[in-house]
Structures are given as C-alpha cells and as structure tokens.
XYZ file of C-alpha atoms in Angstrom:
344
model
C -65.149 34.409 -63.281
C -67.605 33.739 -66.301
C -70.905 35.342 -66.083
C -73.707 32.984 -66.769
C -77.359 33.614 -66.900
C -79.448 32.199 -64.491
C -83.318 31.268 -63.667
C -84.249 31.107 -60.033
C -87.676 29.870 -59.186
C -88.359 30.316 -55.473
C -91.192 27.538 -53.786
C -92.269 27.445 -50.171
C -91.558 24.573 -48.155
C -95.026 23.964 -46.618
C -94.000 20.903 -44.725
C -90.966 19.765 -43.546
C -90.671 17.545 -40.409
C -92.484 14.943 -38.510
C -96.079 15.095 -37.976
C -98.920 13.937 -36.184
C -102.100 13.144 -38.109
C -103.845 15.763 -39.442
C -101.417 18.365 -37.968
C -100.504 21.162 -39.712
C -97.459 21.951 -37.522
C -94.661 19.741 -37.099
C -93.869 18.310 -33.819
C -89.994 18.476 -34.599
C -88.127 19.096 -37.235
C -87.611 21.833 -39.860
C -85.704 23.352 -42.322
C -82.460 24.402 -41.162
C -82.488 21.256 -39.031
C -82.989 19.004 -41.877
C -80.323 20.862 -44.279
C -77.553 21.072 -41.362
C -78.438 17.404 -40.873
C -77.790 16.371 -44.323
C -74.764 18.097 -44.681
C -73.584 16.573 -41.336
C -74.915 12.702 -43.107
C -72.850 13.200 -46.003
C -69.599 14.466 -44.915
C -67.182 12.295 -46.547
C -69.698 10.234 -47.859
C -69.433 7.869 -50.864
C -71.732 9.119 -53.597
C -72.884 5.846 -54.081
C -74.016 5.789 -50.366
C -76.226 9.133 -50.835
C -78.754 6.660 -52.799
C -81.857 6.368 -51.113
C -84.171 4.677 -53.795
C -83.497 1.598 -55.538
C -86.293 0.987 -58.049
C -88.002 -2.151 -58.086
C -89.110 -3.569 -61.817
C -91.074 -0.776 -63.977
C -90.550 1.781 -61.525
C -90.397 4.783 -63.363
C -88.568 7.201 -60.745
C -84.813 6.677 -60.889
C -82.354 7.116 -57.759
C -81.458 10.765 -56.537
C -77.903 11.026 -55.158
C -77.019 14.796 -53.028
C -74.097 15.843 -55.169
C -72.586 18.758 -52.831
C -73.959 21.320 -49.610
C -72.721 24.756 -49.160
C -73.486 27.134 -46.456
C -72.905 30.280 -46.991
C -74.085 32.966 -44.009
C -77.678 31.217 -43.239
C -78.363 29.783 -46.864
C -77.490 26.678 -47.917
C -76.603 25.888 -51.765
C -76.985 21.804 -52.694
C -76.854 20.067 -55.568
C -78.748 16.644 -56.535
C -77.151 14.275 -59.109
C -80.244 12.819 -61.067
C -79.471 9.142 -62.714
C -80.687 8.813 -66.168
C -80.587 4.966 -67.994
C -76.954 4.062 -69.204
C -78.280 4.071 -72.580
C -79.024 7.267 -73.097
C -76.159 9.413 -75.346
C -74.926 13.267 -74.481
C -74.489 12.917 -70.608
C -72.328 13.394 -67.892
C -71.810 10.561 -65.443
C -70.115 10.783 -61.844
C -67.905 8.146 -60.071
C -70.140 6.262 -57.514
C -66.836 6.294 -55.453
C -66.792 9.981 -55.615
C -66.862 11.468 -52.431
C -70.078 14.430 -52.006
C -68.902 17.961 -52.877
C -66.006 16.279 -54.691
C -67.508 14.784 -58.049
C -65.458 12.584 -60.521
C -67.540 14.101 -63.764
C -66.597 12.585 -66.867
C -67.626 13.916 -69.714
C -67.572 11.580 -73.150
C -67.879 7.782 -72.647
C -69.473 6.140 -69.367
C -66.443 4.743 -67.603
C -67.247 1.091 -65.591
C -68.699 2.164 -62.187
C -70.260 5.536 -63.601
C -73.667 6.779 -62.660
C -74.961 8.440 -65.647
C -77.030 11.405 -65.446
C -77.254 15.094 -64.554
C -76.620 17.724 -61.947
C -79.412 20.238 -60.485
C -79.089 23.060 -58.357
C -81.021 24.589 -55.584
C -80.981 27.331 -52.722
C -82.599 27.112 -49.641
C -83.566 30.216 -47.914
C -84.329 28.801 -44.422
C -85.222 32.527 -42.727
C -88.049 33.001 -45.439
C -88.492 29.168 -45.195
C -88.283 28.827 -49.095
C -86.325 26.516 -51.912
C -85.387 28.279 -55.236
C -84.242 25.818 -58.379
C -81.382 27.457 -59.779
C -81.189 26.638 -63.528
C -78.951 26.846 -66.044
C -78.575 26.733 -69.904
C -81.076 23.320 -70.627
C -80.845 22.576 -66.881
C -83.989 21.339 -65.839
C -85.345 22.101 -62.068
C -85.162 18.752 -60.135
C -87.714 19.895 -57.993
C -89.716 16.939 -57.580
C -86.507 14.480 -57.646
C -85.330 16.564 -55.149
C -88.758 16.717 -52.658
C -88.670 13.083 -52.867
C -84.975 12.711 -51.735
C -85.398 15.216 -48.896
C -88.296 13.010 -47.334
C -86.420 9.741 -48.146
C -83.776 11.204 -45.973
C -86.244 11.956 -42.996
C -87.737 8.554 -43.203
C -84.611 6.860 -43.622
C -81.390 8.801 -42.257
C -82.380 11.821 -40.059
C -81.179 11.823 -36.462
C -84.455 11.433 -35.162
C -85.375 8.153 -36.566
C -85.390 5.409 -34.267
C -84.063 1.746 -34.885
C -84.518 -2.004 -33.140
C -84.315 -5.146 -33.837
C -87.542 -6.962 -35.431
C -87.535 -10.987 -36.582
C -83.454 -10.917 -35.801
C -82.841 -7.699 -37.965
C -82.232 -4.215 -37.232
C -85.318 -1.965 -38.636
C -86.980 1.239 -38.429
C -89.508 1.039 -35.562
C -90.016 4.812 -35.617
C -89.583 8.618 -34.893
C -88.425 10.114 -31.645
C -87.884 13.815 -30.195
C -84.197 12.967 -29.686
C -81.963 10.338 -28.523
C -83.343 8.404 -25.455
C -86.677 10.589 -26.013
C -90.300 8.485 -26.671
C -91.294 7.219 -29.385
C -93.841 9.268 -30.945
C -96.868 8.542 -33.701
C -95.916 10.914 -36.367
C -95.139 11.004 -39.986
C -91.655 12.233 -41.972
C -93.025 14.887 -44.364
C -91.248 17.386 -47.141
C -93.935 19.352 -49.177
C -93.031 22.467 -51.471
C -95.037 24.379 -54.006
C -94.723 27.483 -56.092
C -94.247 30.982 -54.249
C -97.078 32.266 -55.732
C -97.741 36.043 -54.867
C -100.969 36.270 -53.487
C -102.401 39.665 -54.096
C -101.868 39.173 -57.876
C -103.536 35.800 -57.985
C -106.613 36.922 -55.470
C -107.479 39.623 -58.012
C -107.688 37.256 -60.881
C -109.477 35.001 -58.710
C -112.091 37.451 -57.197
C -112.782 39.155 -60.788
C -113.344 35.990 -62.476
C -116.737 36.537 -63.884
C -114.778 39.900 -65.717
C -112.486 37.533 -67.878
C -113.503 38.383 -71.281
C -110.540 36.713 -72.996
C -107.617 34.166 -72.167
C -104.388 34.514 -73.567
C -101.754 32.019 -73.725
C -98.064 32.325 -74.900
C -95.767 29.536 -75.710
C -95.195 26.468 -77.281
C -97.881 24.650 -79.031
C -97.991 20.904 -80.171
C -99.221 20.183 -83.199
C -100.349 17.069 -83.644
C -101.512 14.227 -85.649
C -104.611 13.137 -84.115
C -107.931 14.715 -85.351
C -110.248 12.766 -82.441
C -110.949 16.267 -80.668
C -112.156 19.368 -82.030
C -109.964 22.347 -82.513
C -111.976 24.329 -80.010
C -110.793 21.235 -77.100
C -107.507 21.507 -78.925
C -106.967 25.437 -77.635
C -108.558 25.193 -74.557
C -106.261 22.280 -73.878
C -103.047 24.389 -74.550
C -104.456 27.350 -72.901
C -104.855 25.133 -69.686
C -101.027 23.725 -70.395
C -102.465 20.104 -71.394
C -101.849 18.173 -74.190
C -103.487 14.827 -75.682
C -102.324 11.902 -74.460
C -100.382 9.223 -76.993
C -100.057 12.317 -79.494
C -96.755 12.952 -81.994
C -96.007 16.579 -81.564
C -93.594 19.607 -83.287
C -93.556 22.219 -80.687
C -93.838 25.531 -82.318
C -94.015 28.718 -80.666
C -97.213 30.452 -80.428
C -99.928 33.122 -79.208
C -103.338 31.757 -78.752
C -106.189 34.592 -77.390
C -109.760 32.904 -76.977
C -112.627 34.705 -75.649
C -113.743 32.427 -73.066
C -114.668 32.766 -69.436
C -114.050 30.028 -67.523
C -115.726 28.760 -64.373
C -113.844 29.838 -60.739
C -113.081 25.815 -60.684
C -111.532 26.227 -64.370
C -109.833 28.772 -63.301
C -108.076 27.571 -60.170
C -107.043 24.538 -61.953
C -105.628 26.049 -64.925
C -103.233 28.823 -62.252
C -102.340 25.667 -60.264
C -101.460 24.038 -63.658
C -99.079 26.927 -64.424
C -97.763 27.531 -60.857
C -96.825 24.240 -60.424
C -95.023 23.702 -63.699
C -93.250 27.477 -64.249
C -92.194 27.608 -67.687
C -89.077 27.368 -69.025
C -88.542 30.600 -70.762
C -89.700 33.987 -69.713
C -91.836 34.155 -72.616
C -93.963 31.007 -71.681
C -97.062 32.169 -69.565
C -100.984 32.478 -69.426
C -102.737 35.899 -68.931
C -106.749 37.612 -68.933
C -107.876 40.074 -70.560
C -110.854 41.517 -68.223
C -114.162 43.372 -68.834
C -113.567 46.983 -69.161
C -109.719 47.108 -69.211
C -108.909 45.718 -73.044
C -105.734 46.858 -73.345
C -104.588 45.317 -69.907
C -102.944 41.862 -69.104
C -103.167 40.099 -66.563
C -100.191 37.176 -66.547
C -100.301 34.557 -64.126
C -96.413 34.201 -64.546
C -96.050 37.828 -63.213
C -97.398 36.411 -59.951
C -94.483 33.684 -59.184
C -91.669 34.462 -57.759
C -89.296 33.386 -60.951
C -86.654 35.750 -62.741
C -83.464 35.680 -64.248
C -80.588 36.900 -63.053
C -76.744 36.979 -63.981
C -74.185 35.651 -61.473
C -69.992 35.329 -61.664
C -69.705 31.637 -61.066
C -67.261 28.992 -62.046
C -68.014 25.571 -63.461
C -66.084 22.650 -62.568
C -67.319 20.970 -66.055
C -68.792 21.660 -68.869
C -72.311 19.948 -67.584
C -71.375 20.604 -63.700
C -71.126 23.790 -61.647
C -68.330 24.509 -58.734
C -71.064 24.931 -55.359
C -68.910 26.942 -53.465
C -68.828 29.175 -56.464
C -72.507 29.734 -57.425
C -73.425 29.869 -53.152
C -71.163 33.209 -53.189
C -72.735 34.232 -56.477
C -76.317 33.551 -54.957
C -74.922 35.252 -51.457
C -73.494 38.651 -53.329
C -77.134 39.338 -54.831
C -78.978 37.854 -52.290
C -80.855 41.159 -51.441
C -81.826 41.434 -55.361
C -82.898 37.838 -55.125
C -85.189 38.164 -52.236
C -87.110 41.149 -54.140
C -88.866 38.245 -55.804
C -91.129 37.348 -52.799
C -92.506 40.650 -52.067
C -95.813 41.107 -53.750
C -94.476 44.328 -55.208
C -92.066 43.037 -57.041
C-alpha cells in the first residue's frame, strides 16, 4: 500500500449525551454509545438519508452526510461527506443513492443526482474519550461540520429520542432513558475542543508577567487597507486575526514584538490558536520570557497535533478506503496515543 503523510489533531469530547440543566455529567449517553449507534442508523443507509440539515434561505452551513464507520478493536474510524454549492469547479461529488461505506465518487463532471463536495476523516478514541481529524494533502478538518452532525443525530435519530403524535403528526416530544423508560427534561449535547496539554499551557499562563517578547510564525496577509496602524496590524496577526472586508496575499512570515500582554490577552490569543491548529507544522505562536532569551515557548508544542506516515489505500483520487486508513490508524495506535501525554 502507498504511504501517505498524515496530520492527526486529537480534541476531547467534553460533552456528549443528554443533559439536565446546568449539569456537567450526562444523565445517559456517551461516546461509544453514540458511535455504535450511528453505525447501527446507517447500515445500509441511502447517503441521501444520512442528511440531517436542510438549510433554509441564506443559511450559510451546508448539509453534512456520514460517508463510512469502521471499528477496528475499540476505535472507530468515520468519515463525513461535506456538500459544497454545485457551482463550485475541482470537486468530487458522491451519488445520493450511494449506500454509507460504499460511495459512488465521481471525479470530473457532476453527474444528475450528485452531491458535490468533499470527504473528511476522523478517529474516535472512546477509552481516552477523544476525536482526532485525520487530514490529508489540502484536506481540511471538518471538525465543526462534524460536531454539528453528531448532535443533529442525538436530537434527531438516537435511540433514546422519544416520538408522539402532536396536531395529527408524529413529532419529537422528547428524550427518554430507554424504550418504555420516562420521559426526562434534558438536553442532546456534543461539545469538543483542542487536547491542549496542560502543564505546558499553565506555565505560560502562570509566568505571564515574564513575557518579554511574542513571536509568531506563519502566514501573513497583506493587505490593502491603511485604516489601522501597523502596530494593530501585528498584534492582529500575532493574535491569528485579520481585518475584516480586507484583500489579502498570504505570504509566509516571522513576526517577534516585544509586548506583554495582559493574562486576559493572553488566554484569548492560546484559545485563538488551540481552537484553530494550524495547518502546517510551521504555523504557531511562541514567548520569549524574562531571563531565558534564547528559549521558546510555542503554544503549538502544547496540542496534541503531529504528523505521522501510514500504509493506506485510497479508493479515489479525492477519497480514502476507511477500512484501510482504521488499520493504518490501529497498527500505530500506541505511537499515536504518545500525543496526549504531557511529555510528549
């Protein structure tokens, strides 16, 4: 099999199940329930039938379809197909009669009855309780297409949602336990953010006041607009911003400012980065701290994101066989996990 190079981004799964208000553990539900569930849902399944959004006018989120499951061992290995307009040139589209895990891809015009759009893949670890975007040569991560889906599906499909007729038509009236079980007052939630290892973070955090200099590597958009001063300009890209309504030519960059910004500065600028890894290893913010100048401290060293090489094979040129890249992800699975120990 090919060897392809691989980025794997792991995130927690802070919520996932159906909650009471205010409760920070669910009263049923979880992970592996809600994967084995899904998988069960779609067996056989139409991919037209996996849609659970239809955008109303202006909408800006398009419909998520679940492209394939794999388990392999405990893990699971899915895939999301992510619709794009029909307009757009250079992408796959996918059969709506295709049946999940068995994709008609086509690869040059849009046939009648396509769904247009693109594949992205993902491994859920549900003994660690974490979800790692697998990505791929100009693969994007899906994450947020794919957060939304996996709520959708525990509002909509999951086996504990409860049904009954209201005004002469069958409805959702709620959530229950199980079948015949109460109904109970709780809310269908899926919540994920970026494994962030603590330790490195809580030392940037706690020596704040030390940061002398802040250091940010990248890609930086030039632009047209003059309305701001340069100074707002850096501190922008240093924080991972950019102007709104601006035309840009991303260039690659390394911008060092002495600056020390304020704890709340600081916290939003990690959460800025942690929730929006970059795309390349070389994309990342760092400090430079008080007394240690020839030191670094990089904010992307503290996420649990690396790239790795794995034998898989691809179905087509924009799609990847599952079954393939879940025995790829199994076979290094112990090198994988290596990202979410603060050592690492």
């Amino acid at each position: 099999m090919p060897i392809e190079e691989v980025k794997i981004t792991f995130h927690r799964v802070r919520q996932c199940g159906y909650y009471g208000w205010g409760a920070d553990a669910p009263a049923f539900g979880g992970l592996e329930e809600t994967l084995t569930e899904m998988s069960e849902w779609s067996q056989g399944a139409a991919l037209s039938l996996t849609k659970l959004l239809d955008p109303a006018g202006d909408d800006p989120e398009l419909p998520v379809y679940l492209f394939g499951m794999h388990r392999e061992g405990h893990d699971w290995t899915f895939a999301t197909w992510n619709e794009v307009p029909a307009h757009e040139g250079g992408v796959a589209s996918v059969s709506r009669r295709s049946v999940v895990g068995q994709a008609e891809v086509h690869m040059n015009a849009i046939h009648a009855d396509d769904i247009p759009g693109y594949a992205t893949y993902f491994w859920a670890v549900p003994q660690h309780n974490v979800i790692a975007s697998v990505r791929f040569t100009h693969n994007v991560s899906g994450q947020e297409g794919m957060r939304s889906y996996v709520e959708r599906f525990l509002t909509l499909e999951s086996g504990h949602v409860v049904e009954g007729e209201v005004d002469g038509e069958m409805k959702i009236v709620g959530y229950s336990e199980g079948e015949g079980e109460p109904l109970v007052k709780v809310y269908p939630k899926f919540r994920t953010s970026a494994f962030v290892k603590a330790g490195h973070i809580e030392h940037i955090l706690r020596n704040h006041a030390r940061i002398r200099k802040v250091i940010r590597r990248g890609h930086l958009s030039v632009t047209n607009r003059a309305d701001r001063g340069t100074l707002q300009h850096i501190v922008q890209f240093l924080r991972g911003r950019a102007a709104p309504n601006q035309v840009f030519l991303n260039k690659a960059a390394y911008v060092q400012l002495e600056y020390t910004p304020t704890l709340d500065e600081l916290r939003e600028m990690i959460a800025g980065e942690s929730e929006d890894p970059g795309t390349t290893a070389w994309d990342d913010m760092g400090f430079v701290f008080q007394g240690e100048p020839n030191k670094k401290y990089w904010v992307g060293k503290s996420l649990a994101s690396e790239n790795f090489e794995l034998d898989i094979e691809r179905d087509t040129e924009a799609t990847v066989n599952l079954e393939s890249l879940s025995r790829a992800l199994h076979a290094r699975r112990a090198a994988i996990l290596r990202l979410l120990r603060n050592d690492a």
